[in-house]
Amino acid sequence: MPTAAPERPAELPGRRPGADRAGRSFALPRGTGRAAARIAALTVCQGAVMVGCGLLITGPARGLWPMTVEDDVNEGLERGRTGTLTTLSFLGSEAGNTLTVIAVTVLACAALILIPRLPLWRQAAFLAVAVSLQSLVFLIITEAVDRHRPEVDRLDASPPTSSYTSGHTGAATAIYGGLAVLALSRLRGPWRRIVGAVLLVVPLVVALARLYRGMHHPTDVIGGLLNGSLSLLIVGRTLLTGATVTAAPDAGPAPSSTSTRTSPGAPDDRHAAVIFNPTVTGEADREALRGVLDRHGYRVPVFIATTAEDPGTGQTAGALRNGAGLVVVCGGDGTLRAAADALAGSGVPLAVVPCGTGNLLARNLGLPLTPTDALDAALRGTPHRLDLGRIEGDALPATHFAAMSGAGLDAAIMERTDDRAKSVLGWPAYVLAGVGALRTPRMRLTLRLDDAPALRRTARMVLVGNVGTVQGGTTLLPAARPDDGLLDLLLLDPRGVAGWTRALTTLVRGGAKGARQAPADTASAEAGDGSGTPVEFFTFRRAELTFDSAQSRELDGDPVTQGRRLTAEVRPGALTVLLPAGGR
């Protein structure tokens, strides 16, 4: 995980407003070279795709539908021309004109830099780079693909470029689509969606205008829409949603935290610390969360980034020492687990903002999965005390988990899931990894639950849960509740096609209607090994699991060191979480 600096000190308590603008020496943001390399590589791929489509349209596919009816479309539009439509089409076409696009881009970038209290350099770069890359790819396409313009009366002078793709449409998509992205991510109130929708309609209007005026075939304007959209996607994923580029360190002095507290070491109800994972929480996300906090009275929240070395425990502990009255965690289950480890038993409320791939705890608590909606719902809610699981083992220091922990198949899936696949596909990446992990060998283990006799079992997967539902709405532990003072255990041991069928049927039906099996109820089975039972459920307060050989292990979706032993116990009510009404 790349590291990122905390938010600029100008936004921290005790810093004079505007001090960050004056006397600051210019420093190139960290990761600029890496971001440029990524954008360049993806742009080469974009150019190859667009050129390939153009060569296909003008080559092998030119005699296939819909290319065979494109002339009919152009001729039909020519026959339907009227004076009013011609005037409107001129205005629409001019919206994508080169000079218009340049002017809008320059004005928009200048506004993003000069108008806000803190210059929005990243957003300005997003617009400028997206428009520039679209134009660059367009020039490459027109050099590589030779396509004549439609054989109709053209209402504009024909530039000496190929008809494929529509440069007007591509440029309009890049600039107005980019503005729509910024509007939807930054504006608030009822006008947000209206402004975003209007901006998204403009490229479509430009595309129709270019068709109407006889300047392009239908596939040319479709290519323009695709070219502009790909440029936005590439630049947006790099500069807005990721953490490839992070703010340069501030040389200013650290603010004093004592001015934000009523007394040293005492939490201040209006002092919020936001612990965020920079790989999944971009600057636009943080600005949006800042707006939500501001509306709820948290005027000077402190934003603290996690790092590869410390995924959130140290940052949260530091925030508690500085008197935070609220800790907001923006990230996935791993970030949340690390923060919960520091928050355990503190009584300081936690607001869960799901920004990761799985977001298991947020899903099980019924929280909105949109970050701003989740934070707003939490701040409107009330504190609830939830359980945590405490776990340790060989080569695994004692720590806490909030959702699930396990060994075997699920841990092997986590190990096999590629981070890039997760960023592109989301939780379905786990499904793809699961196909390869199905060959994970069966394990033998000894299981001791509370004071019950030890059990011998074989299993493909051992899952300890504080909650029961995983990605895709699949319930693995149907009776698990995060506030019942108990943990739940699933042993999965299907054998053959029939065994897998029985296991899947049991899980789909809700684990025998959600029935739990207490350890004492299984004492009669202590002499056996559970062979032939594809699914078993247990509930406990303390469990000791000893495997015959080292196994893959995971905590809240993060793989940890392989080992032969796990000891898990519940810590009832150890975590205080802000939940909306009916959120559990």
Coordinates of C-alpha atoms in Angstrom, one line a residue:
M1 CA 0.0 0.0 0.0
P2 CA 1.5 3.3 -1.0
T3 CA 2.0 5.8 1.8
A4 CA 0.4 9.3 1.9
A5 CA 0.9 12.3 4.1
P6 CA -1.9 13.5 6.3
E7 CA -4.1 16.3 5.1
R8 CA -2.4 19.7 4.8
P9 CA -1.9 21.4 8.2
A10 CA -3.9 24.4 7.0
E11 CA -6.9 22.2 7.7
L12 CA -5.9 21.1 11.1
P13 CA -7.0 22.8 14.4
G14 CA -5.1 25.9 15.4
R15 CA -3.8 26.8 12.0
R16 CA -4.4 30.3 10.8
P17 CA -6.8 30.3 7.7
G18 CA -4.8 31.2 4.6
A19 CA -1.4 30.5 6.1
D20 CA -1.0 27.5 3.8
R21 CA -1.1 29.8 0.7
A22 CA 1.6 32.2 1.8
G23 CA 5.2 31.4 2.1
R24 CA 4.9 27.9 0.7
S25 CA 7.7 26.7 -1.6
F26 CA 6.6 24.7 -4.6
A27 CA 7.1 20.9 -4.2
L28 CA 6.2 18.4 -6.9
P29 CA 3.6 16.0 -5.5
R30 CA 4.9 12.6 -4.6
G31 CA 4.1 9.8 -7.1
T32 CA 3.9 12.2 -10.1
G33 CA 6.3 10.1 -12.2
R34 CA 4.6 6.9 -11.3
A35 CA 1.2 8.4 -12.2
A36 CA 2.6 9.7 -15.5
A37 CA 4.0 6.3 -16.4
R38 CA 0.7 4.6 -15.6
I39 CA -1.3 7.1 -17.7
A40 CA 1.1 6.8 -20.6
A41 CA 0.9 3.0 -20.6
L42 CA -2.9 3.0 -20.5
T43 CA -3.1 5.6 -23.1
V44 CA -1.0 3.5 -25.5
C45 CA -3.5 0.7 -24.8
Q46 CA -6.4 3.1 -25.5
G47 CA -4.8 4.2 -28.8
A48 CA -4.4 0.6 -29.8
V49 CA -8.0 -0.3 -29.1
M50 CA -9.3 2.8 -30.9
V51 CA -7.1 2.2 -34.0
G52 CA -8.1 -1.5 -34.0
C53 CA -11.8 -0.6 -34.0
G54 CA -11.2 1.8 -36.8
L55 CA -9.3 -0.7 -38.9
L56 CA -12.0 -3.2 -38.3
I57 CA -14.8 -0.8 -39.4
T58 CA -13.0 0.2 -42.5
G59 CA -11.8 -3.3 -43.3
P60 CA -13.3 -6.7 -42.5
A61 CA -16.5 -5.3 -41.0
R62 CA -17.3 -2.7 -43.6
G63 CA -19.8 -5.1 -45.3
L64 CA -21.5 -6.1 -42.1
W65 CA -24.4 -4.5 -40.2
P66 CA -24.6 -1.8 -38.9
M67 CA -21.9 -0.4 -41.2
T68 CA -24.1 -1.3 -44.2
V69 CA -26.9 1.0 -43.0
E70 CA -24.8 4.0 -41.9
D71 CA -25.3 5.8 -45.2
D72 CA -29.1 5.4 -44.9
V73 CA -28.9 7.2 -41.5
N74 CA -26.9 10.1 -42.9
E75 CA -29.1 10.5 -45.9
G76 CA -32.2 10.3 -43.7
L77 CA -30.9 13.1 -41.5
E78 CA -30.1 15.2 -44.6
R79 CA -33.7 14.8 -45.9
G80 CA -35.1 15.9 -42.5
R81 CA -33.2 19.1 -42.2
T82 CA -35.1 22.3 -41.3
G83 CA -33.9 25.8 -40.6
T84 CA -34.5 25.5 -36.9
L85 CA -32.7 22.2 -36.6
T86 CA -29.8 23.5 -38.6
T87 CA -29.4 26.4 -36.3
L88 CA -29.6 24.2 -33.2
S89 CA -27.1 21.7 -34.7
F90 CA -24.7 24.6 -35.3
L91 CA -24.8 25.5 -31.7
G92 CA -24.4 21.9 -30.6
S93 CA -21.5 21.4 -33.0
E94 CA -19.8 24.6 -31.7
A95 CA -19.9 23.2 -28.1
G96 CA -17.4 20.6 -29.3
N97 CA -15.3 22.9 -31.4
T98 CA -11.6 23.0 -30.7
L99 CA -11.5 26.7 -29.7
T100 CA -14.6 26.2 -27.5
V101 CA -13.1 23.1 -25.7
I102 CA -9.8 24.9 -25.1
A103 CA -11.6 27.9 -23.7
V104 CA -13.8 25.9 -21.4
T105 CA -10.9 23.8 -20.2
V106 CA -8.7 26.8 -19.4
L107 CA -11.5 28.6 -17.6
A108 CA -12.5 25.6 -15.6
C109 CA -8.9 24.8 -14.6
A110 CA -8.4 28.4 -13.6
A111 CA -11.5 28.4 -11.5
L112 CA -10.5 25.2 -9.7
I113 CA -7.1 26.7 -8.8
L114 CA -8.1 30.3 -8.0
I115 CA -11.6 30.2 -6.5
P116 CA -11.6 27.6 -3.7
R117 CA -9.9 28.3 -0.4
L118 CA -7.5 25.5 -1.1
P119 CA -6.5 25.2 -4.8
L120 CA -7.9 22.0 -6.4
W121 CA -4.8 21.1 -8.3
R122 CA -5.7 17.5 -8.7
Q123 CA -9.1 18.2 -10.2
A124 CA -7.6 20.8 -12.5
A125 CA -5.0 18.3 -13.7
F126 CA -7.7 15.7 -14.2
L127 CA -9.5 18.0 -16.6
A128 CA -6.4 19.3 -18.5
V129 CA -4.8 15.9 -18.9
A130 CA -8.0 14.1 -19.9
V131 CA -8.7 16.7 -22.7
S132 CA -5.1 16.6 -23.8
L133 CA -4.9 12.8 -24.0
Q134 CA -8.1 12.6 -25.9
S135 CA -6.7 15.0 -28.5
L136 CA -3.4 13.1 -28.7
V137 CA -5.2 9.8 -29.3
F138 CA -7.5 11.4 -31.8
L139 CA -4.5 12.6 -33.9
I140 CA -3.0 9.1 -33.8
I141 CA -6.3 7.5 -34.9
T142 CA -6.7 9.9 -37.8
E143 CA -3.2 9.1 -39.0
A144 CA -3.7 5.4 -38.8
V145 CA -7.3 5.0 -40.0
D146 CA -8.4 6.5 -43.4
R147 CA -12.1 6.9 -43.6
H148 CA -14.0 9.1 -46.0
R149 CA -16.7 11.4 -44.7
P150 CA -20.4 10.6 -45.6
E151 CA -21.5 11.3 -49.2
V152 CA -24.1 13.9 -48.3
D153 CA -24.3 17.7 -48.3
R154 CA -22.0 18.7 -45.4
L155 CA -22.9 21.9 -43.6
D156 CA -19.4 22.5 -42.3
A157 CA -16.0 22.8 -44.0
S158 CA -14.3 19.4 -44.0
P159 CA -10.9 19.4 -42.2
P160 CA -8.2 17.3 -43.7
T161 CA -8.6 14.5 -41.2
S162 CA -10.3 11.1 -41.3
S163 CA -14.0 10.9 -40.5
Y164 CA -13.1 8.3 -37.8
T165 CA -13.3 9.3 -35.0
S166 CA -15.3 12.5 -34.4
G167 CA -12.9 14.9 -32.8
H168 CA -15.7 17.2 -31.7
T169 CA -17.5 14.4 -29.9
G170 CA -14.4 13.1 -28.3
A171 CA -13.3 16.5 -27.0
A172 CA -16.8 17.3 -25.7
T173 CA -16.9 14.0 -23.9
A174 CA -13.6 14.7 -22.2
I175 CA -14.3 18.2 -21.0
Y176 CA -18.0 18.1 -20.3
G177 CA -17.9 14.6 -18.9
G178 CA -15.0 15.6 -16.7
L179 CA -16.9 18.6 -15.4
A180 CA -19.9 16.2 -14.7
V181 CA -17.6 14.0 -12.7
L182 CA -16.4 16.9 -10.6
A183 CA -19.9 18.3 -10.2
L184 CA -21.3 15.0 -9.0
S185 CA -18.4 14.5 -6.6
R186 CA -18.2 18.0 -5.1
L187 CA -21.5 19.8 -5.4
R188 CA -24.2 19.3 -2.7
G189 CA -27.9 19.9 -2.6
P190 CA -30.6 19.3 -5.2
W191 CA -28.6 21.0 -8.0
R192 CA -25.9 18.3 -7.9
R193 CA -27.7 15.7 -10.1
I194 CA -29.2 18.3 -12.3
V195 CA -25.9 20.0 -13.2
G196 CA -24.2 16.6 -13.6
A197 CA -27.0 15.3 -15.9
V198 CA -26.9 18.5 -18.1
L199 CA -23.2 18.2 -18.5
L200 CA -23.4 14.6 -19.5
V201 CA -26.0 15.4 -22.1
V202 CA -23.8 17.9 -23.9
P203 CA -21.5 15.3 -25.6
L204 CA -24.6 13.5 -26.9
V205 CA -25.9 16.7 -28.3
V206 CA -22.6 17.3 -30.0
A207 CA -22.6 13.8 -31.4
L208 CA -26.1 14.2 -32.9
A209 CA -25.2 17.6 -34.3
R210 CA -22.2 16.2 -36.1
L211 CA -24.4 13.5 -37.6
Y212 CA -27.1 15.9 -38.6
R213 CA -24.6 18.2 -40.3
G214 CA -23.2 15.3 -42.4
M215 CA -19.7 15.4 -40.9
H216 CA -19.5 11.8 -39.6
H217 CA -20.9 8.3 -39.8
P218 CA -22.7 7.0 -36.7
T219 CA -19.8 4.7 -35.8
D220 CA -17.5 7.8 -36.0
V221 CA -19.4 9.6 -33.2
I222 CA -19.7 6.4 -31.2
G223 CA -15.9 6.2 -31.5
G224 CA -15.6 9.8 -30.3
L225 CA -17.7 9.1 -27.3
L226 CA -15.6 6.0 -26.5
N227 CA -12.3 7.8 -27.0
G228 CA -13.3 10.6 -24.6
S229 CA -14.7 8.2 -22.0
L230 CA -11.6 6.1 -22.0
S231 CA -9.4 9.2 -21.4
L232 CA -11.6 10.2 -18.5
L233 CA -11.5 6.7 -17.1
I234 CA -7.7 6.4 -17.3
V235 CA -6.9 9.8 -15.9
G236 CA -9.7 9.7 -13.3
R237 CA -8.7 6.3 -11.9
T238 CA -5.1 7.6 -11.6
L239 CA -5.6 11.1 -10.2
L240 CA -9.0 11.1 -8.5
T241 CA -9.9 7.7 -7.1
G242 CA -6.4 6.3 -6.4
A243 CA -3.4 7.5 -4.4
T244 CA -0.8 7.3 -7.0
V245 CA -0.2 11.1 -6.5
T246 CA -0.2 12.4 -3.0
A247 CA 0.3 15.8 -1.6
A248 CA 3.8 17.0 -1.0
P249 CA 4.8 17.3 2.7
D250 CA 4.1 20.6 4.4
A251 CA 7.0 22.3 5.9
G252 CA 4.9 24.3 8.3
P253 CA 4.9 23.7 12.0
A254 CA 2.6 21.2 13.5
P255 CA -0.4 22.7 15.1
S256 CA -1.0 22.4 18.8
S257 CA -3.8 20.0 19.6
T258 CA -4.4 21.4 23.1
S259 CA -6.5 24.3 21.6
T260 CA -9.0 21.8 20.4
R261 CA -9.7 20.1 23.7
T262 CA -11.4 21.1 26.8
S263 CA -8.7 19.5 28.9
P264 CA -5.6 17.5 28.1
G265 CA -6.3 13.9 27.4
A266 CA -10.1 14.3 27.5
P267 CA -12.0 13.6 24.3
D268 CA -13.7 16.6 22.7
D269 CA -17.1 15.8 21.2
R270 CA -16.4 18.1 18.3
H271 CA -12.9 16.8 17.6
A272 CA -13.1 14.2 14.8
A273 CA -10.2 12.2 13.4
V274 CA -10.6 10.7 10.0
I275 CA -8.4 7.6 9.4
F276 CA -8.3 6.9 5.7
N277 CA -6.7 4.4 3.4
P278 CA -5.2 6.5 0.6
T279 CA -5.4 3.6 -1.9
V280 CA -9.2 3.7 -1.9
T281 CA -10.0 7.2 -0.6
G282 CA -9.1 9.9 -3.1
E283 CA -9.0 13.7 -2.5
A284 CA -12.5 14.1 -3.9
D285 CA -13.8 11.6 -1.4
R286 CA -12.1 13.3 1.5
E287 CA -13.5 16.7 0.4
A288 CA -17.0 15.2 0.3
L289 CA -16.6 13.7 3.7
R290 CA -15.3 17.0 5.1
G291 CA -18.5 18.6 3.9
V292 CA -20.6 16.0 5.7
L293 CA -18.6 16.5 8.9
D294 CA -18.9 20.3 8.6
R295 CA -22.7 20.1 8.3
H296 CA -22.8 18.0 11.5
G297 CA -20.7 20.5 13.5
Y298 CA -17.2 19.0 13.1
R299 CA -15.5 22.1 11.7
V300 CA -11.8 21.1 11.9
P301 CA -11.5 17.3 11.3
V302 CA -8.0 15.9 11.2
F303 CA -7.4 13.6 8.2
I304 CA -4.7 10.9 8.8
A305 CA -3.5 8.5 6.1
T306 CA -2.7 4.9 6.8
T307 CA 0.5 3.4 5.4
A308 CA 1.8 0.0 4.3
E309 CA 3.6 -0.3 7.6
D310 CA 0.7 0.8 9.8
P311 CA -2.8 0.2 8.3
G312 CA -4.5 2.2 11.0
T313 CA -3.8 1.0 14.5
G314 CA -1.1 3.6 15.2
Q315 CA -3.0 6.4 13.6
T316 CA -6.1 5.7 15.6
A317 CA -4.2 5.3 18.9
G318 CA -2.5 8.7 18.2
A319 CA -5.9 10.3 17.5
L320 CA -7.2 9.0 20.9
R321 CA -4.2 10.4 22.7
N322 CA -4.9 13.8 21.1
G323 CA -8.5 13.8 22.5
A324 CA -10.6 12.7 19.5
G325 CA -14.2 12.5 20.4
L326 CA -15.1 10.7 17.1
V327 CA -13.0 8.4 14.9
V328 CA -14.2 8.1 11.3
V329 CA -12.6 5.2 9.4
C330 CA -12.6 5.4 5.6
G331 CA -11.3 2.2 4.0
G332 CA -12.0 -1.5 3.7
D333 CA -12.3 -4.2 6.3
G334 CA -8.5 -4.3 6.9
T335 CA -8.4 -0.6 7.7
L336 CA -11.4 -0.9 9.9
R337 CA -9.9 -3.9 11.8
A338 CA -6.7 -2.0 12.5
A339 CA -8.6 1.0 13.8
A340 CA -10.9 -1.2 15.9
D341 CA -7.9 -2.8 17.5
A342 CA -6.9 0.6 18.9
L343 CA -10.5 1.6 19.7
A344 CA -11.3 -1.6 21.7
G345 CA -12.6 -0.7 25.1
S346 CA -12.0 3.1 24.7
G347 CA -15.7 4.0 24.4
V348 CA -14.9 6.6 21.7
P349 CA -17.5 6.2 18.9
L350 CA -16.6 4.9 15.5
A351 CA -18.2 6.0 12.2
V352 CA -17.8 3.4 9.5
V353 CA -17.3 4.7 6.0
P354 CA -17.0 1.8 3.6
C355 CA -14.5 2.5 0.8
G356 CA -13.0 -0.9 0.3
T357 CA -13.8 -4.1 -1.7
G358 CA -15.6 -6.3 0.8
N359 CA -17.0 -3.9 3.5
L360 CA -18.3 -6.8 5.4
L361 CA -19.1 -5.0 8.7
A362 CA -20.8 -2.2 6.9
R363 CA -23.0 -4.6 4.9
N364 CA -23.9 -6.6 8.0
L365 CA -24.8 -3.4 9.9
G366 CA -27.1 -2.3 7.1
L367 CA -25.1 0.9 6.4
P368 CA -25.2 2.7 3.1
L369 CA -22.3 1.7 0.9
T370 CA -21.8 5.2 -0.6
P371 CA -19.2 6.9 1.6
T372 CA -21.0 10.2 2.1
D373 CA -24.3 8.5 2.7
A374 CA -22.8 6.2 5.3
L375 CA -21.1 9.0 7.2
D376 CA -24.2 11.1 7.2
A377 CA -26.3 8.2 8.4
A378 CA -23.8 7.4 11.1
L379 CA -23.7 11.0 12.4
R380 CA -27.5 11.1 12.5
G381 CA -27.5 7.8 14.5
T382 CA -26.7 6.8 18.0
P383 CA -23.9 4.9 19.7
H384 CA -24.2 1.1 19.9
R385 CA -21.9 -1.3 21.6
L386 CA -20.8 -4.1 19.4
D387 CA -18.6 -7.2 20.0
L388 CA -15.1 -7.7 18.8
G389 CA -13.2 -11.0 18.3
R390 CA -9.8 -11.2 19.9
I391 CA -7.5 -13.7 18.2
E392 CA -3.9 -14.9 18.4
G393 CA -1.8 -17.8 17.3
D394 CA 1.7 -18.9 16.5
A395 CA 3.5 -16.1 14.7
L396 CA 0.3 -14.0 15.1
P397 CA 0.3 -11.5 18.0
A398 CA -2.9 -10.9 19.8
T399 CA -5.2 -8.5 17.9
H400 CA -8.9 -8.0 17.2
F401 CA -11.2 -8.6 14.3
A402 CA -14.6 -7.0 13.6
A403 CA -16.1 -9.2 11.0
M404 CA -14.6 -12.6 10.3
S405 CA -11.4 -14.6 10.6
G406 CA -10.5 -18.1 9.3
A407 CA -8.2 -20.7 7.9
G408 CA -8.1 -22.9 4.9
L409 CA -10.2 -22.2 1.8
D410 CA -11.2 -18.6 2.6
A411 CA -7.7 -17.6 3.6
A412 CA -6.3 -19.2 0.4
I413 CA -8.8 -17.1 -1.6
M414 CA -7.6 -13.9 0.1
E415 CA -4.0 -14.9 -0.7
R416 CA -4.8 -15.5 -4.4
T417 CA -6.9 -12.3 -4.9
D418 CA -4.8 -9.7 -6.8
D419 CA -5.0 -6.1 -5.6
R420 CA -5.4 -4.8 -9.2
A421 CA -8.3 -7.2 -9.8
K422 CA -10.0 -5.9 -6.7
S423 CA -9.6 -2.3 -7.7
V424 CA -11.1 -3.0 -11.2
L425 CA -13.7 -5.7 -10.5
G426 CA -14.5 -5.1 -6.8
W427 CA -15.7 -8.1 -4.7
P428 CA -16.2 -10.4 -7.8
A429 CA -12.4 -10.6 -7.9
Y430 CA -12.7 -12.9 -4.8
V431 CA -15.0 -15.2 -6.9
L432 CA -12.4 -15.5 -9.6
A433 CA -9.7 -16.2 -7.1
G434 CA -12.0 -18.8 -5.4
V435 CA -12.0 -20.9 -8.6
G436 CA -8.3 -21.5 -8.3
A437 CA -8.4 -22.0 -4.6
L438 CA -10.9 -24.9 -4.7
R439 CA -8.0 -27.3 -4.9
T440 CA -6.9 -26.3 -1.4
P441 CA -6.3 -29.6 0.4
R442 CA -8.4 -30.8 3.3
M443 CA -7.0 -30.0 6.8
R444 CA -7.2 -32.0 10.0
L445 CA -7.7 -30.1 13.3
T446 CA -8.5 -30.4 16.9
L447 CA -11.2 -28.0 18.1
R448 CA -12.0 -27.1 21.7
L449 CA -14.9 -24.7 22.4
D450 CA -15.3 -23.2 25.8
D451 CA -15.2 -26.0 28.4
A452 CA -16.5 -28.7 26.1
P453 CA -14.4 -31.8 25.2
A454 CA -12.0 -31.5 22.3
L455 CA -13.3 -32.5 18.9
R456 CA -11.4 -34.0 16.0
R457 CA -12.5 -32.7 12.5
T458 CA -11.4 -32.5 8.9
A459 CA -12.3 -29.3 7.0
R460 CA -11.8 -27.4 3.8
M461 CA -12.5 -24.1 5.6
V462 CA -12.8 -22.9 9.2
L463 CA -14.5 -19.6 9.6
V464 CA -14.9 -17.7 12.9
G465 CA -17.4 -14.8 12.6
N466 CA -18.8 -11.9 14.5
V467 CA -21.2 -11.3 11.6
G468 CA -22.6 -13.8 9.1
T469 CA -23.0 -12.3 5.6
V470 CA -20.2 -12.0 3.0
Q471 CA -20.0 -10.4 -0.5
G472 CA -22.9 -10.9 -2.9
G473 CA -25.4 -11.3 0.0
T474 CA -24.3 -14.9 0.8
T475 CA -24.9 -15.8 4.4
L476 CA -22.3 -18.2 5.8
L477 CA -23.1 -17.8 9.5
P478 CA -26.9 -17.3 9.6
A479 CA -27.2 -16.9 13.4
A480 CA -24.2 -14.6 13.9
R481 CA -25.0 -11.2 15.5
P482 CA -22.4 -8.5 16.2
D483 CA -23.9 -7.6 19.6
D484 CA -24.9 -11.0 21.2
G485 CA -21.7 -11.6 23.2
L486 CA -20.9 -14.7 21.2
L487 CA -18.8 -15.7 18.2
D488 CA -20.0 -18.2 15.6
L489 CA -18.0 -21.0 13.9
L490 CA -18.4 -22.6 10.5
L491 CA -16.7 -25.9 9.5
L492 CA -17.0 -26.6 5.8
D493 CA -16.0 -30.1 4.7
P494 CA -17.8 -31.1 1.5
R495 CA -16.6 -34.3 -0.2
G496 CA -17.3 -34.8 -3.9
V497 CA -20.1 -33.3 -6.0
A498 CA -22.8 -34.6 -3.7
G499 CA -21.0 -33.0 -0.7
W500 CA -20.7 -29.6 -2.3
T501 CA -24.3 -29.8 -3.4
R502 CA -25.4 -30.5 0.2
A503 CA -23.1 -27.7 1.5
L504 CA -24.4 -25.1 -0.9
T505 CA -28.0 -26.1 -0.3
T506 CA -27.5 -25.8 3.5
L507 CA -25.9 -22.3 3.2
V508 CA -28.6 -21.1 0.7
R509 CA -31.3 -22.3 3.0
G510 CA -29.8 -20.3 5.9
G511 CA -27.9 -23.0 7.7
A512 CA -30.7 -25.2 8.9
K513 CA -32.9 -22.1 9.6
G514 CA -30.1 -20.4 11.5
A515 CA -29.8 -22.9 14.2
R516 CA -26.7 -22.8 16.4
Q517 CA -25.0 -25.7 18.0
A518 CA -23.5 -25.1 21.4
P519 CA -20.3 -26.9 22.3
A520 CA -22.0 -29.0 25.0
D521 CA -24.4 -30.3 22.4
T522 CA -21.6 -31.9 20.4
A523 CA -20.0 -33.8 23.2
S524 CA -21.4 -37.1 22.0
A525 CA -19.5 -36.6 18.7
E526 CA -16.1 -36.2 20.4
A527 CA -15.0 -39.7 19.4
G528 CA -15.7 -39.1 15.7
D529 CA -14.2 -36.8 13.2
G530 CA -17.3 -35.3 11.6
S531 CA -16.6 -37.2 8.4
G532 CA -19.5 -37.0 5.9
T533 CA -20.9 -33.8 7.4
P534 CA -20.4 -31.0 4.8
V535 CA -21.4 -28.1 7.1
E536 CA -21.3 -27.7 10.9
F537 CA -22.2 -24.6 12.9
F538 CA -21.1 -23.9 16.5
T539 CA -21.3 -20.9 18.9
F540 CA -18.8 -20.1 21.6
R541 CA -17.1 -17.5 23.7
R542 CA -13.6 -19.0 23.4
A543 CA -12.2 -21.4 20.8
E544 CA -8.9 -23.1 20.5
L545 CA -8.1 -24.5 17.1
T546 CA -5.0 -26.6 16.5
F547 CA -4.2 -27.8 12.9
D548 CA -2.1 -30.8 12.1
S549 CA -0.1 -28.8 9.6
A550 CA 0.5 -25.1 8.9
Q551 CA -2.5 -23.4 7.2
S552 CA -3.3 -20.2 5.4
R553 CA -5.0 -17.7 7.8
E554 CA -6.8 -14.4 7.4
L555 CA -8.2 -11.6 9.5
D556 CA -11.1 -9.5 8.1
G557 CA -10.0 -10.3 4.6
D558 CA -6.3 -9.7 5.0
P559 CA -4.0 -12.8 4.7
V560 CA -1.6 -13.2 7.7
T561 CA 1.3 -15.6 8.4
Q562 CA 0.5 -19.3 8.0
G563 CA 0.4 -21.3 11.2
R564 CA -0.9 -24.3 13.1
R565 CA -2.8 -22.6 16.0
L566 CA -5.6 -20.0 16.5
T567 CA -7.2 -19.0 19.7
A568 CA -10.3 -16.8 19.4
E569 CA -12.5 -15.3 22.1
V570 CA -15.3 -12.7 22.1
R571 CA -14.9 -9.3 23.7
P572 CA -18.6 -8.3 24.3
G573 CA -19.4 -4.6 23.7
A574 CA -15.8 -3.7 23.1
L575 CA -16.5 -1.4 20.1
T576 CA -18.8 1.6 20.1
V577 CA -20.2 2.3 16.7
L578 CA -22.5 5.1 15.5
L579 CA -25.5 3.4 13.8
P580 CA -28.7 4.8 12.2
A581 CA -32.0 3.7 13.5
G582 CA -32.6 0.1 12.3
G583 CA -29.1 -0.2 11.1
R584 CA -28.1 -3.4 12.9

